[in-house]
PDB file of C-alpha atoms and ligand atoms in Angstrom:
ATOM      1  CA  UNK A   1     -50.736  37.846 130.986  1.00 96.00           C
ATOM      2  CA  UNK A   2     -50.401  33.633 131.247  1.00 97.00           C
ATOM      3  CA  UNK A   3     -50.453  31.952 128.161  1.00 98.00           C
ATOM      4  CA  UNK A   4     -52.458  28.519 128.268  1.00 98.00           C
ATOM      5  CA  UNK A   5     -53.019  25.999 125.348  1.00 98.00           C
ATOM      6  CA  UNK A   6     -54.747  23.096 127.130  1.00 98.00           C
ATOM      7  CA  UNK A   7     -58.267  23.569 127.567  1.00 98.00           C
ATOM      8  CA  UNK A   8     -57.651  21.314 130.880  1.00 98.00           C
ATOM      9  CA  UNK A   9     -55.425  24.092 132.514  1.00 98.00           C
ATOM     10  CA  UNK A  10     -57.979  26.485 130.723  1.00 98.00           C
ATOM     11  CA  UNK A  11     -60.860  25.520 132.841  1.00 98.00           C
ATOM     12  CA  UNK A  12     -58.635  24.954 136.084  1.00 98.00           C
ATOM     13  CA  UNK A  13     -57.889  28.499 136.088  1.00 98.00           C
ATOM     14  CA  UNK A  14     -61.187  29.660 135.565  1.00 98.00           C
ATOM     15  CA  UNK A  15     -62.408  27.725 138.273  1.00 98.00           C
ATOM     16  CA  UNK A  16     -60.639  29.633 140.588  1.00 98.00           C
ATOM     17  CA  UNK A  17     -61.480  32.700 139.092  1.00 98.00           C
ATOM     18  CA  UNK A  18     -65.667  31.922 139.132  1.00 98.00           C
ATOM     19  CA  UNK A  19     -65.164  30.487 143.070  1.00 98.00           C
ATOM     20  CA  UNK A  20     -63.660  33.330 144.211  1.00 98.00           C
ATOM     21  CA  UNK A  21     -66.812  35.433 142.214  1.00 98.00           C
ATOM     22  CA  UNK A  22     -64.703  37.063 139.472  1.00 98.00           C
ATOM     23  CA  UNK A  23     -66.863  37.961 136.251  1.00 98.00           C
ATOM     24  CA  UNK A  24     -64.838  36.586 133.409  1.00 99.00           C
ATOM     25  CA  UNK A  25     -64.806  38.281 129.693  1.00 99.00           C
ATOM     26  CA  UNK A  26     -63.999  36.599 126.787  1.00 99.00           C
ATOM     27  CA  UNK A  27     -62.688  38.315 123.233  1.00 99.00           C
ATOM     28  CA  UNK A  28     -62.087  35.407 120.579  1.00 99.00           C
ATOM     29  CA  UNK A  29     -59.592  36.276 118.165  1.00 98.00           C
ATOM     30  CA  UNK A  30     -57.600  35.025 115.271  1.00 98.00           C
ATOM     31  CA  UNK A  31     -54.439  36.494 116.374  1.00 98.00           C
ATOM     32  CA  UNK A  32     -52.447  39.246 114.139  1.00 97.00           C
ATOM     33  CA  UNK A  33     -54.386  41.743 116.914  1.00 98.00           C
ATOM     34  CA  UNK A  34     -55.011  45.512 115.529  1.00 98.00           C
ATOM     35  CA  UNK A  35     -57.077  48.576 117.485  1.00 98.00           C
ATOM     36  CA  UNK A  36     -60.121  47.289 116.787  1.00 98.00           C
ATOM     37  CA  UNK A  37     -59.159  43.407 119.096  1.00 98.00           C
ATOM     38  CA  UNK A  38     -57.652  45.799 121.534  1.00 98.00           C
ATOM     39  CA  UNK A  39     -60.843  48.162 121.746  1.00 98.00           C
ATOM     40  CA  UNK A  40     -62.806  44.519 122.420  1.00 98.00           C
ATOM     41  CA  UNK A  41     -60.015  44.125 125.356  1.00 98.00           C
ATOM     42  CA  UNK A  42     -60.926  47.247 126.685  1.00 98.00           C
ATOM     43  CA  UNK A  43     -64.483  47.062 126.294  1.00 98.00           C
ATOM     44  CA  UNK A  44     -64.131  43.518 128.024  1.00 98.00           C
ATOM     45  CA  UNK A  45     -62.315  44.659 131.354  1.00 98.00           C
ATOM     46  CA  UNK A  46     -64.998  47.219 131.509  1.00 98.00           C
ATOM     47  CA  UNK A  47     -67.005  44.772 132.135  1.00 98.00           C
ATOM     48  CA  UNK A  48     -65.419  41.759 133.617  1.00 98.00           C
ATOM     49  CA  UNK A  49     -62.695  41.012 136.261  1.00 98.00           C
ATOM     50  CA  UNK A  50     -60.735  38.456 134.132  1.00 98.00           C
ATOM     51  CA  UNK A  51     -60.167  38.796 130.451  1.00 98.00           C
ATOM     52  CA  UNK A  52     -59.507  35.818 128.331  1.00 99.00           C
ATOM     53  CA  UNK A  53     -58.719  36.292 125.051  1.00 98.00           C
ATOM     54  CA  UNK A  54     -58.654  33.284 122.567  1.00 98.00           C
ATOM     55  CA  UNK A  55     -56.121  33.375 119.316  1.00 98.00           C
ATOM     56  CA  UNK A  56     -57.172  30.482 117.262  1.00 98.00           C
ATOM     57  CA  UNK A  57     -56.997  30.142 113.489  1.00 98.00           C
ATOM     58  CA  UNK A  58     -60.308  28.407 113.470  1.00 98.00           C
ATOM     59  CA  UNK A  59     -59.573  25.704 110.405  1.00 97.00           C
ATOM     60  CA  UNK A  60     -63.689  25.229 109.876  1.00 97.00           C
ATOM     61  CA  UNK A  61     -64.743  28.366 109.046  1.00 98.00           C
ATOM     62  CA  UNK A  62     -61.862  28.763 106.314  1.00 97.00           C
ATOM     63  CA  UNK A  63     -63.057  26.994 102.870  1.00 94.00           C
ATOM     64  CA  UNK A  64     -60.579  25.515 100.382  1.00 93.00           C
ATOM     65  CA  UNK A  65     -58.799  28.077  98.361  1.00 92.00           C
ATOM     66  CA  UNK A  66     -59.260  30.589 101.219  1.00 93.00           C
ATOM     67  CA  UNK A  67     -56.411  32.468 103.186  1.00 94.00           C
ATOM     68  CA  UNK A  68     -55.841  29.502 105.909  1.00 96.00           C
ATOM     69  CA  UNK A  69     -52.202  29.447 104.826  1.00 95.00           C
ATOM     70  CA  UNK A  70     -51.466  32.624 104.461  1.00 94.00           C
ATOM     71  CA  UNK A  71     -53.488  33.942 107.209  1.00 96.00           C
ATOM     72  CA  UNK A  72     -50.921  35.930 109.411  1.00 95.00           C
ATOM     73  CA  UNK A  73     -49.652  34.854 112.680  1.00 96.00           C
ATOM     74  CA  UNK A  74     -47.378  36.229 115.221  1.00 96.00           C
ATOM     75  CA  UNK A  75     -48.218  34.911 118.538  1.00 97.00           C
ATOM     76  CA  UNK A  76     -45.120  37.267 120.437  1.00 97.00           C
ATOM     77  CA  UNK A  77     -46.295  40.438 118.772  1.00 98.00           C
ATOM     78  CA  UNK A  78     -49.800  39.611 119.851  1.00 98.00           C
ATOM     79  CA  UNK A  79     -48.514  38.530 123.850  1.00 98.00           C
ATOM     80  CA  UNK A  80     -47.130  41.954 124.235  1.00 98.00           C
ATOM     81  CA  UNK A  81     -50.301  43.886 122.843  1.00 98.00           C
ATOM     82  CA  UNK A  82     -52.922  41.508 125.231  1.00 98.00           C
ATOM     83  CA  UNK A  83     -50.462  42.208 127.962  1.00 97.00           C
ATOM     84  CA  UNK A  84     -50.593  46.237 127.595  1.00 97.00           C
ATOM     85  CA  UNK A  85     -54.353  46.141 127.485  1.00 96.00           C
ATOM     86  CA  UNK A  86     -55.011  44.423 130.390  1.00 94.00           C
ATOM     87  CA  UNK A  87     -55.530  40.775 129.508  1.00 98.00           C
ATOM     88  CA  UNK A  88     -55.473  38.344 132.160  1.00 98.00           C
ATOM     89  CA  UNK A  89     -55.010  35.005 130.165  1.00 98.00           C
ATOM     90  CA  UNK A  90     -54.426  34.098 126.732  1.00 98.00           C
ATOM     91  CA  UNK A  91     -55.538  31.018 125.229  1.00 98.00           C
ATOM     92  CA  UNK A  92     -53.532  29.915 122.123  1.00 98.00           C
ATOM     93  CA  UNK A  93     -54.262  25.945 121.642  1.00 98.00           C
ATOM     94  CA  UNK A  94     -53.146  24.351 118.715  1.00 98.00           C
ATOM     95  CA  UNK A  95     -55.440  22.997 115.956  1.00 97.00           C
ATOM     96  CA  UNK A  96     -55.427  19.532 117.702  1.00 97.00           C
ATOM     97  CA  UNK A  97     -56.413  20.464 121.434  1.00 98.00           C
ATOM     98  CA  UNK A  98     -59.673  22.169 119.931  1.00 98.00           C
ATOM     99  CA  UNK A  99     -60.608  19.305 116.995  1.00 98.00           C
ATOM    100  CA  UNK A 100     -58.559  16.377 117.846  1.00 97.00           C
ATOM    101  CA  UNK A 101     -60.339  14.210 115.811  1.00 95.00           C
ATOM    102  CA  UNK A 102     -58.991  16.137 112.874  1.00 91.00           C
ATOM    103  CA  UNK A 103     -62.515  18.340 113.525  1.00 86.00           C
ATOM    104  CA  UNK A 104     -65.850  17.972 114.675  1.00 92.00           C
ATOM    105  CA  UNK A 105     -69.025  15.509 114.081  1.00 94.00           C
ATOM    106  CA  UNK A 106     -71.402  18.312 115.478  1.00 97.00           C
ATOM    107  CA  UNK A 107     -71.762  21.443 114.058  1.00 97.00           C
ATOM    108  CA  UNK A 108     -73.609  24.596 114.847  1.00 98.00           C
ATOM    109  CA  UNK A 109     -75.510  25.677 111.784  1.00 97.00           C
ATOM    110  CA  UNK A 110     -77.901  28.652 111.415  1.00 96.00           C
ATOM    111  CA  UNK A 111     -78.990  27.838 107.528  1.00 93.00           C
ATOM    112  CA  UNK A 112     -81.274  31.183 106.798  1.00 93.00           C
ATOM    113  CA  UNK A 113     -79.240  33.423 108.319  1.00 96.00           C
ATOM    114  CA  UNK A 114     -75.749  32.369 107.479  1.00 97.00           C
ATOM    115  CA  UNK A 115     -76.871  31.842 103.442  1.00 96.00           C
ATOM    116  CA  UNK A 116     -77.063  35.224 102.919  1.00 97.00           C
ATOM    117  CA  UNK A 117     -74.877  38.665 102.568  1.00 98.00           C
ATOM    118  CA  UNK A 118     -71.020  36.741 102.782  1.00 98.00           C
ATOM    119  CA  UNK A 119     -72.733  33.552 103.852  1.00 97.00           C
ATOM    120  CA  UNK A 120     -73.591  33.593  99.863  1.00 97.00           C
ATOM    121  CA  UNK A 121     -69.832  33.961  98.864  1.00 96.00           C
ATOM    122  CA  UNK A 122     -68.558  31.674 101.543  1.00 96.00           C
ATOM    123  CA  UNK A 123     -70.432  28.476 102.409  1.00 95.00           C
ATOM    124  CA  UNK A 124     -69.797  26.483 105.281  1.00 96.00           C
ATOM    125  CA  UNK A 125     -67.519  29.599 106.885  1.00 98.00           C
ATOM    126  CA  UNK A 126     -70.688  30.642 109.325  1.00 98.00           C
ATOM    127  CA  UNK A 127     -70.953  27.179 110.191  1.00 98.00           C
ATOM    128  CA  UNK A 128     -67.319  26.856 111.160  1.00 98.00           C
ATOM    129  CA  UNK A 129     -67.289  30.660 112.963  1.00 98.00           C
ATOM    130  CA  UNK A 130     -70.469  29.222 114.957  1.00 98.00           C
ATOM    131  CA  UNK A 131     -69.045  25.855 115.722  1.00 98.00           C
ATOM    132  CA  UNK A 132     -66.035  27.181 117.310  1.00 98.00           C
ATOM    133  CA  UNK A 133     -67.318  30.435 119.170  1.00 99.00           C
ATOM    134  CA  UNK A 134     -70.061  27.429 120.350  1.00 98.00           C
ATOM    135  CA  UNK A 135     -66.873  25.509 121.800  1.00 98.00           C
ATOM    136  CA  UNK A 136     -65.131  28.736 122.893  1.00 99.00           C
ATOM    137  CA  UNK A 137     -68.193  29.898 125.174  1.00 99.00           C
ATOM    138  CA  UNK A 138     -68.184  26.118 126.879  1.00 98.00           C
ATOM    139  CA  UNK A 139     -64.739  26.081 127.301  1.00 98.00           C
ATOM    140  CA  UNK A 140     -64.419  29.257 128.857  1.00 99.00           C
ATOM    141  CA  UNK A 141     -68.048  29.784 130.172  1.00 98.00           C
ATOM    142  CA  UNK A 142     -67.722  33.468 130.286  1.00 98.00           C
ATOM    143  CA  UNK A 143     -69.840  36.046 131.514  1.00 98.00           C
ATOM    144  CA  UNK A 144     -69.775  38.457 128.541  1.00 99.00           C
ATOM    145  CA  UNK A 145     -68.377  37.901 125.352  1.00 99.00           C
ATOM    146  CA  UNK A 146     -67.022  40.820 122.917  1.00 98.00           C
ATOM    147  CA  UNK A 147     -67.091  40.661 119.181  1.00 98.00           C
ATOM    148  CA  UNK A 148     -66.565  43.592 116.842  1.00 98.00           C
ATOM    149  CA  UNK A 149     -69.222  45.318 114.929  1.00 98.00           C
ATOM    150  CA  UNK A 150     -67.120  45.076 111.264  1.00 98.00           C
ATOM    151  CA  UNK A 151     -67.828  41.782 111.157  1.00 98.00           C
ATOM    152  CA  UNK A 152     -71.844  42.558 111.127  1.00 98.00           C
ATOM    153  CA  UNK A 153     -73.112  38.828 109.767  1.00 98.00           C
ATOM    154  CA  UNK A 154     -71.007  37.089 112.487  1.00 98.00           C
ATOM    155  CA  UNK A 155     -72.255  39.450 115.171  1.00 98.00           C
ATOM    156  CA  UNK A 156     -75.941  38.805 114.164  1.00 98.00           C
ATOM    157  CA  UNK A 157     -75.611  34.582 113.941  1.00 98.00           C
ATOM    158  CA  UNK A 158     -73.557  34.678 117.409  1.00 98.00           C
ATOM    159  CA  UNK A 159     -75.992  37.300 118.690  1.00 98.00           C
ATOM    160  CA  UNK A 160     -78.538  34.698 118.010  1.00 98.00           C
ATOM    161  CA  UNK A 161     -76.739  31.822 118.442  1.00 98.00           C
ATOM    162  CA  UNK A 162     -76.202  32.673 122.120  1.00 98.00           C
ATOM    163  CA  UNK A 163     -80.319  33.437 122.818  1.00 98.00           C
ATOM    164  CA  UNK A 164     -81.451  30.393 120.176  1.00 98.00           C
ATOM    165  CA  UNK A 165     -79.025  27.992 122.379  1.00 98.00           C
ATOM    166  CA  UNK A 166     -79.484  29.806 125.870  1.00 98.00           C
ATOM    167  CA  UNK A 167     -75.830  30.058 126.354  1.00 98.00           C
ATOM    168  CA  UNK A 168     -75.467  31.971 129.415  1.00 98.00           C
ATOM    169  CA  UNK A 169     -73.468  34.665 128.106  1.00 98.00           C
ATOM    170  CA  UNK A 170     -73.982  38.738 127.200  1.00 98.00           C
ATOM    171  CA  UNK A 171     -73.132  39.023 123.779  1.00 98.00           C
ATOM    172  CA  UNK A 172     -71.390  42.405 123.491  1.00 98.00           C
ATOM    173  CA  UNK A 173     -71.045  43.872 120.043  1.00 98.00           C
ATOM    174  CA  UNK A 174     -68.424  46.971 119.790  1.00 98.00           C
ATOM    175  CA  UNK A 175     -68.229  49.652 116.886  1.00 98.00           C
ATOM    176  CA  UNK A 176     -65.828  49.522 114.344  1.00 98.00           C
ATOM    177  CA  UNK A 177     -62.098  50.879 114.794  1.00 98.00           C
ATOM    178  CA  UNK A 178     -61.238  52.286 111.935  1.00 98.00           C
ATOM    179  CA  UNK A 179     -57.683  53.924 110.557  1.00 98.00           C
ATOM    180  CA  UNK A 180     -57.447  57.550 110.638  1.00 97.00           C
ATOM    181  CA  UNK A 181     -57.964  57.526 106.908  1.00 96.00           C
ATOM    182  CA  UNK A 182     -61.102  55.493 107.694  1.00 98.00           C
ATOM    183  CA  UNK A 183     -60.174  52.108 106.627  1.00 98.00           C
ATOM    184  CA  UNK A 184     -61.710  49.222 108.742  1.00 98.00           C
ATOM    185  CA  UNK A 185     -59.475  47.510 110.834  1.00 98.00           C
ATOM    186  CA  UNK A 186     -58.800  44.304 109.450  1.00 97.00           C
ATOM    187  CA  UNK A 187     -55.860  41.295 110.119  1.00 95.00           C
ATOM    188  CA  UNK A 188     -56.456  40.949 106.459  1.00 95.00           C
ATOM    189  CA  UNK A 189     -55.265  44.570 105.521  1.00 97.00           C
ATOM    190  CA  UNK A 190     -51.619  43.746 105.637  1.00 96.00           C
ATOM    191  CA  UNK A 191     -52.032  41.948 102.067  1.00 96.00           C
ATOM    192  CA  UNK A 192     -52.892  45.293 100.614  1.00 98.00           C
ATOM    193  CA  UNK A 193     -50.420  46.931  98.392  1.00 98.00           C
ATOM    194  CA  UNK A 194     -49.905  50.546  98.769  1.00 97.00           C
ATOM    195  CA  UNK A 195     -52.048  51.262  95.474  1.00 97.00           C
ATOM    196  CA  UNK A 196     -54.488  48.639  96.959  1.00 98.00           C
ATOM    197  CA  UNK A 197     -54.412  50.288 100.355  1.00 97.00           C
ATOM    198  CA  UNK A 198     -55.775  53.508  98.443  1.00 98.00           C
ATOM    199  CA  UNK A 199     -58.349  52.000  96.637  1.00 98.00           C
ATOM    200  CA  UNK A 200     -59.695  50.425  99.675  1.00 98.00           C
ATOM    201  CA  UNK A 201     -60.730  53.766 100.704  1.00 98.00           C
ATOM    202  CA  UNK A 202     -63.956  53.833  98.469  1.00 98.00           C
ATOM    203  CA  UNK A 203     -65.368  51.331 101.058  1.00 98.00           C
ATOM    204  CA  UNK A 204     -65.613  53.609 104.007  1.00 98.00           C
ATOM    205  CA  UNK A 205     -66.453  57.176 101.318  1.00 98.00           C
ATOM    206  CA  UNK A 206     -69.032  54.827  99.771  1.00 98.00           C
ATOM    207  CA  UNK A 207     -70.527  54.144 103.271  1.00 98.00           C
ATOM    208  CA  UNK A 208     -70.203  58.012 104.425  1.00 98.00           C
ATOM    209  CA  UNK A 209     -71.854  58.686 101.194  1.00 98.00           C
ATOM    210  CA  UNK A 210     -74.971  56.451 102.200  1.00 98.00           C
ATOM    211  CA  UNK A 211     -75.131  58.140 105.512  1.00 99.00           C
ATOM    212  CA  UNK A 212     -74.725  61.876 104.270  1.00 98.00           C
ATOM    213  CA  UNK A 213     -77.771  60.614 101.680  1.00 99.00           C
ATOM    214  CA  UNK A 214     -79.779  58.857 104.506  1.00 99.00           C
ATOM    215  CA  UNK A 215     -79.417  61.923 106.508  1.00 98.00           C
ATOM    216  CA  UNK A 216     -80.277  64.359 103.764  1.00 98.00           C
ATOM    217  CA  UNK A 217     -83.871  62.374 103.789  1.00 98.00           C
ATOM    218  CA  UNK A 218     -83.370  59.277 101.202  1.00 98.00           C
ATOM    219  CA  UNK A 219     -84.795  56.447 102.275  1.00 98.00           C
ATOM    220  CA  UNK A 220     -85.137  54.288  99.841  1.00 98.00           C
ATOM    221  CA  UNK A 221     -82.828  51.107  99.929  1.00 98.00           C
ATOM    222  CA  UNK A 222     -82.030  50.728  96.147  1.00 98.00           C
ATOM    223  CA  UNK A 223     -80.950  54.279  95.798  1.00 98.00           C
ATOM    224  CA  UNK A 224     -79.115  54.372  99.213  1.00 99.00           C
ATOM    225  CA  UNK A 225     -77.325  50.764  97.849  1.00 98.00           C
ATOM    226  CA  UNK A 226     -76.960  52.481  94.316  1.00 98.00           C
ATOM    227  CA  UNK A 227     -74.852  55.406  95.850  1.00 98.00           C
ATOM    228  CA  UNK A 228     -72.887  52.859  97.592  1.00 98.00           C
ATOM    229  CA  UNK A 229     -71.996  50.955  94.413  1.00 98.00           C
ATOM    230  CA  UNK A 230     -71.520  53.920  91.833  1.00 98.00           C
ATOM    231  CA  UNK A 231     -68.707  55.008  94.352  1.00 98.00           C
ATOM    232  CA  UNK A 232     -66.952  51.429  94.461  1.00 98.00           C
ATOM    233  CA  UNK A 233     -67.759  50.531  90.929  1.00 98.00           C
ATOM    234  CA  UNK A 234     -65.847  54.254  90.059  1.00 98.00           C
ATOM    235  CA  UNK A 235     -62.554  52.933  91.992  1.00 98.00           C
ATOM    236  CA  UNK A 236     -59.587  51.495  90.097  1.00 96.00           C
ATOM    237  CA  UNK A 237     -59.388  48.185  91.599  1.00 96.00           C
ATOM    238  CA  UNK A 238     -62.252  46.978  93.017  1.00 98.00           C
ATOM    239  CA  UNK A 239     -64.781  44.905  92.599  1.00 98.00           C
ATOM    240  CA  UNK A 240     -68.221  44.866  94.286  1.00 98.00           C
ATOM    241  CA  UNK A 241     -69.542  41.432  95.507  1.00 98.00           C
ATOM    242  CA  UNK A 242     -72.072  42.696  97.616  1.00 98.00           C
ATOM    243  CA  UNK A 243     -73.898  45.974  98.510  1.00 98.00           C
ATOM    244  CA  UNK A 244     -76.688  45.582 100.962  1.00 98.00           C
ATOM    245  CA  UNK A 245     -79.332  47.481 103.051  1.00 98.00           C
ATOM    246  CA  UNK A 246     -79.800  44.905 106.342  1.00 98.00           C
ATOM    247  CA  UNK A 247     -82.142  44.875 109.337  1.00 98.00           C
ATOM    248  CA  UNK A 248     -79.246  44.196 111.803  1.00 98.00           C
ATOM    249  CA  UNK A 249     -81.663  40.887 113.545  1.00 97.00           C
ATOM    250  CA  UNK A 250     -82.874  39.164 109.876  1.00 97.00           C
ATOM    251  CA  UNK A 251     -80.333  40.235 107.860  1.00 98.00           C
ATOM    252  CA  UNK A 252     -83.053  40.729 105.330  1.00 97.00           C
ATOM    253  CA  UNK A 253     -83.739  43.697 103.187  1.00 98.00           C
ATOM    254  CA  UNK A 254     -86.258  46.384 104.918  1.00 98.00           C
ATOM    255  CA  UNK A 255     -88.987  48.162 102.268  1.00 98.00           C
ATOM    256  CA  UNK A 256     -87.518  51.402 103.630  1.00 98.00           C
ATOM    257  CA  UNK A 257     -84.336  52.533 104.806  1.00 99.00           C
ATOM    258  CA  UNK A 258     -84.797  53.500 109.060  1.00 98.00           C
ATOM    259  CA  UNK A 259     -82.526  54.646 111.372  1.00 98.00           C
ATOM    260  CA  UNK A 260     -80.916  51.456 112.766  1.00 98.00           C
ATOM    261  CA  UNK A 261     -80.244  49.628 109.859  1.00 99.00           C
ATOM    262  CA  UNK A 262     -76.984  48.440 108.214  1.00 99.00           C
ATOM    263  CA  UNK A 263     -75.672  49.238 105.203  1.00 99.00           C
ATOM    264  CA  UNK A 264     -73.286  46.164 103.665  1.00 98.00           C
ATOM    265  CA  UNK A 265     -70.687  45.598 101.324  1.00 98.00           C
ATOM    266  CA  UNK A 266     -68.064  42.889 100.378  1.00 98.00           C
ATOM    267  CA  UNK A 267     -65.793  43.442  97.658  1.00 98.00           C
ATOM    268  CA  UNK A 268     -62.049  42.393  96.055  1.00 98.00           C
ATOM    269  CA  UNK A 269     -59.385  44.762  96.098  1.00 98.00           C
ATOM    270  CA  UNK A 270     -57.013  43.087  93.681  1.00 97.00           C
ATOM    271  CA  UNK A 271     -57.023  39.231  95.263  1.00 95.00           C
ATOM    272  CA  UNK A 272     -57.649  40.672  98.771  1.00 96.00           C
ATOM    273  CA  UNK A 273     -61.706  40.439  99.761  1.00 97.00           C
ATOM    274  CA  UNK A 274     -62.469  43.320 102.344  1.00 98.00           C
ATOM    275  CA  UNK A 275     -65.926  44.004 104.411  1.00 98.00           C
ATOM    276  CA  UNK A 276     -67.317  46.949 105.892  1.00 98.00           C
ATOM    277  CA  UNK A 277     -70.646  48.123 106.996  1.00 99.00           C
ATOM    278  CA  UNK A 278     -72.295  50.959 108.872  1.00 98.00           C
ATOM    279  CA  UNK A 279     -75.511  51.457 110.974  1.00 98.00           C
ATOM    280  CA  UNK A 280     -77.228  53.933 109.672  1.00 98.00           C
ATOM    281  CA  UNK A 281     -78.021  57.054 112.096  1.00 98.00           C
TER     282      UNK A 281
HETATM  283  O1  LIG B 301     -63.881  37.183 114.035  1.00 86.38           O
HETATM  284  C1  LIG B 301     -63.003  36.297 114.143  1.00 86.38           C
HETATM  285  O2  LIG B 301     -61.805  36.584 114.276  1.00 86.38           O
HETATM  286  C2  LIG B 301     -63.408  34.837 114.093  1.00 86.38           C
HETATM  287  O3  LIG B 301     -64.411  34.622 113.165  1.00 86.38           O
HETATM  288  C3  LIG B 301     -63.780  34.266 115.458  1.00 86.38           C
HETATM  289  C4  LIG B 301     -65.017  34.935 116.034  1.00 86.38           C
HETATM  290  C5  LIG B 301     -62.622  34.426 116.417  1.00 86.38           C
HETATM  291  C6  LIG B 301     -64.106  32.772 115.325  1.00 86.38           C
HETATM  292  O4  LIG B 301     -63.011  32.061 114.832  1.00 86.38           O
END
């Protein structure tokens, strides 16, 4: 794997790549890379020659009071993990090669879509997640792009972003890795405590809860999101923020629960906020 940080050298590599007809993939990341990044590596030299992956702590999608700081980072951890999956170049720029103005005039907003389910808790953050996936995709022009299904919102607005914009680009969304215990993946799990770690495990029951009910015939979205919540609400710990039945395109609430659909939650596990989701089937 070559590690680049100037867009410049960036696109000179790529050239060569797209001239001699290579099909280039591109995973954006945050860094602090778990199963579920490396499943989007994998997923991404299925279907590509060349697979860039970006590690960027995107500043404008992180509001004040958010994690920015803390956020965790380890750059040589994540080098050896891109190399053993198969990644042909990873682009790490600093904050200043990708808004060197301090950030960005322009932004990419998508106001219905991105005001709702986290959107609600977190304003501005979809508008900072599209802005910089928008500057990722014409930076690296890829062929396919690979995002992971636990972050369900995101995957919708970029989903849309992409045929709203006519970016030339597959959009490539990839199931959820989760633990063995069923906890999502998440860079954001290492601030759980051990007690916290166990609490977060009403997220996933919760969801399996929803399905085994779905399944069993129930379709009707208040009782499916009731389940959900009884279970969280029952945990030491946590807190609900959100528990939502989503058509996967609108994110809006469907009269009836159909195969297809997502089932949503956000919550707090002590000061740590954690999202899951699953498609019902
Ligand atoms: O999912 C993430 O890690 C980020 O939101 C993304 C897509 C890399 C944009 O900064």
């Amino acid at each position: 794997v070559i590690t680049v940080t100037r867009i410049a050298e960036l696109r000179q590599f790529l050239a060569g790549v797209r001239a001699d007809g290579g099909r280039i993939g591109l995973v954006p990341t945050m860094g602090s890379l778990h199963d579920g990044h490396l499943a989007l590596c994998d997923a991404a030299r299925r279907h590509s020659d060349v697979v860039v992956l970006s590690i960027f702590v995107n500043p404008l999608q992180f509001a004040a009071g958010e994690d920015l700081d803390r956020y965790p980072r380890d750059l040589a951890a994540d080098t050896a993990l891109a190399a053993g999956r198969g990644v042909g170049v990873l682009f790490a720029p600093a904050v200043d090669e990708i808004y060197p103005t301090g950030t960005t005039a322009v932004t990419v907003m998508a106001p219905a879509l991105a005001g709702r389910l986290c959107g609600a808790y977190r304003p501005g953050h979809f508008d900072g997640v599209l802005t910089v996936v928008a500057k990722l995709f014409n930076i690296v022009m890829p062929h396919v792009a690979l995002f992971g299904q636990k972050d369900l919102q995101q995957a919708t607005l970029i989903r849309r972003m992409a045929a709203d914009l006519d970016f030339p680009v597959a959009v490539r969304i990839e199931p959820i890795v989760r633990e063995h215990d069923g906890l999502a993946m998440s860079s954001r799990n290492v601030y759980l405590t051990s007690d916290e770690r166990v609490s977060a495990l009403s997220l996933s029951r919760a969801l399996r809860a929803a399905q085994d009910a779905f399944a069993a015939g129930e379709r009707s979205p208040a009782v499916l999101t009731a389940t959900v919540r009884a279970i969280l609400e029952r945990q030491s710990g946590v807190s609900v923020q959100y528990v939502e039945l989503v058509d996967v395109d609108t994110l809006e609430s469907p009269a009836r629960a159909a195969v297809g659909h997502a089932v949503a939650i956000a919550v707090h596990v002590g000061s740590t906020r954690l999202i899951d989701n699953h498609l019902l089937y």
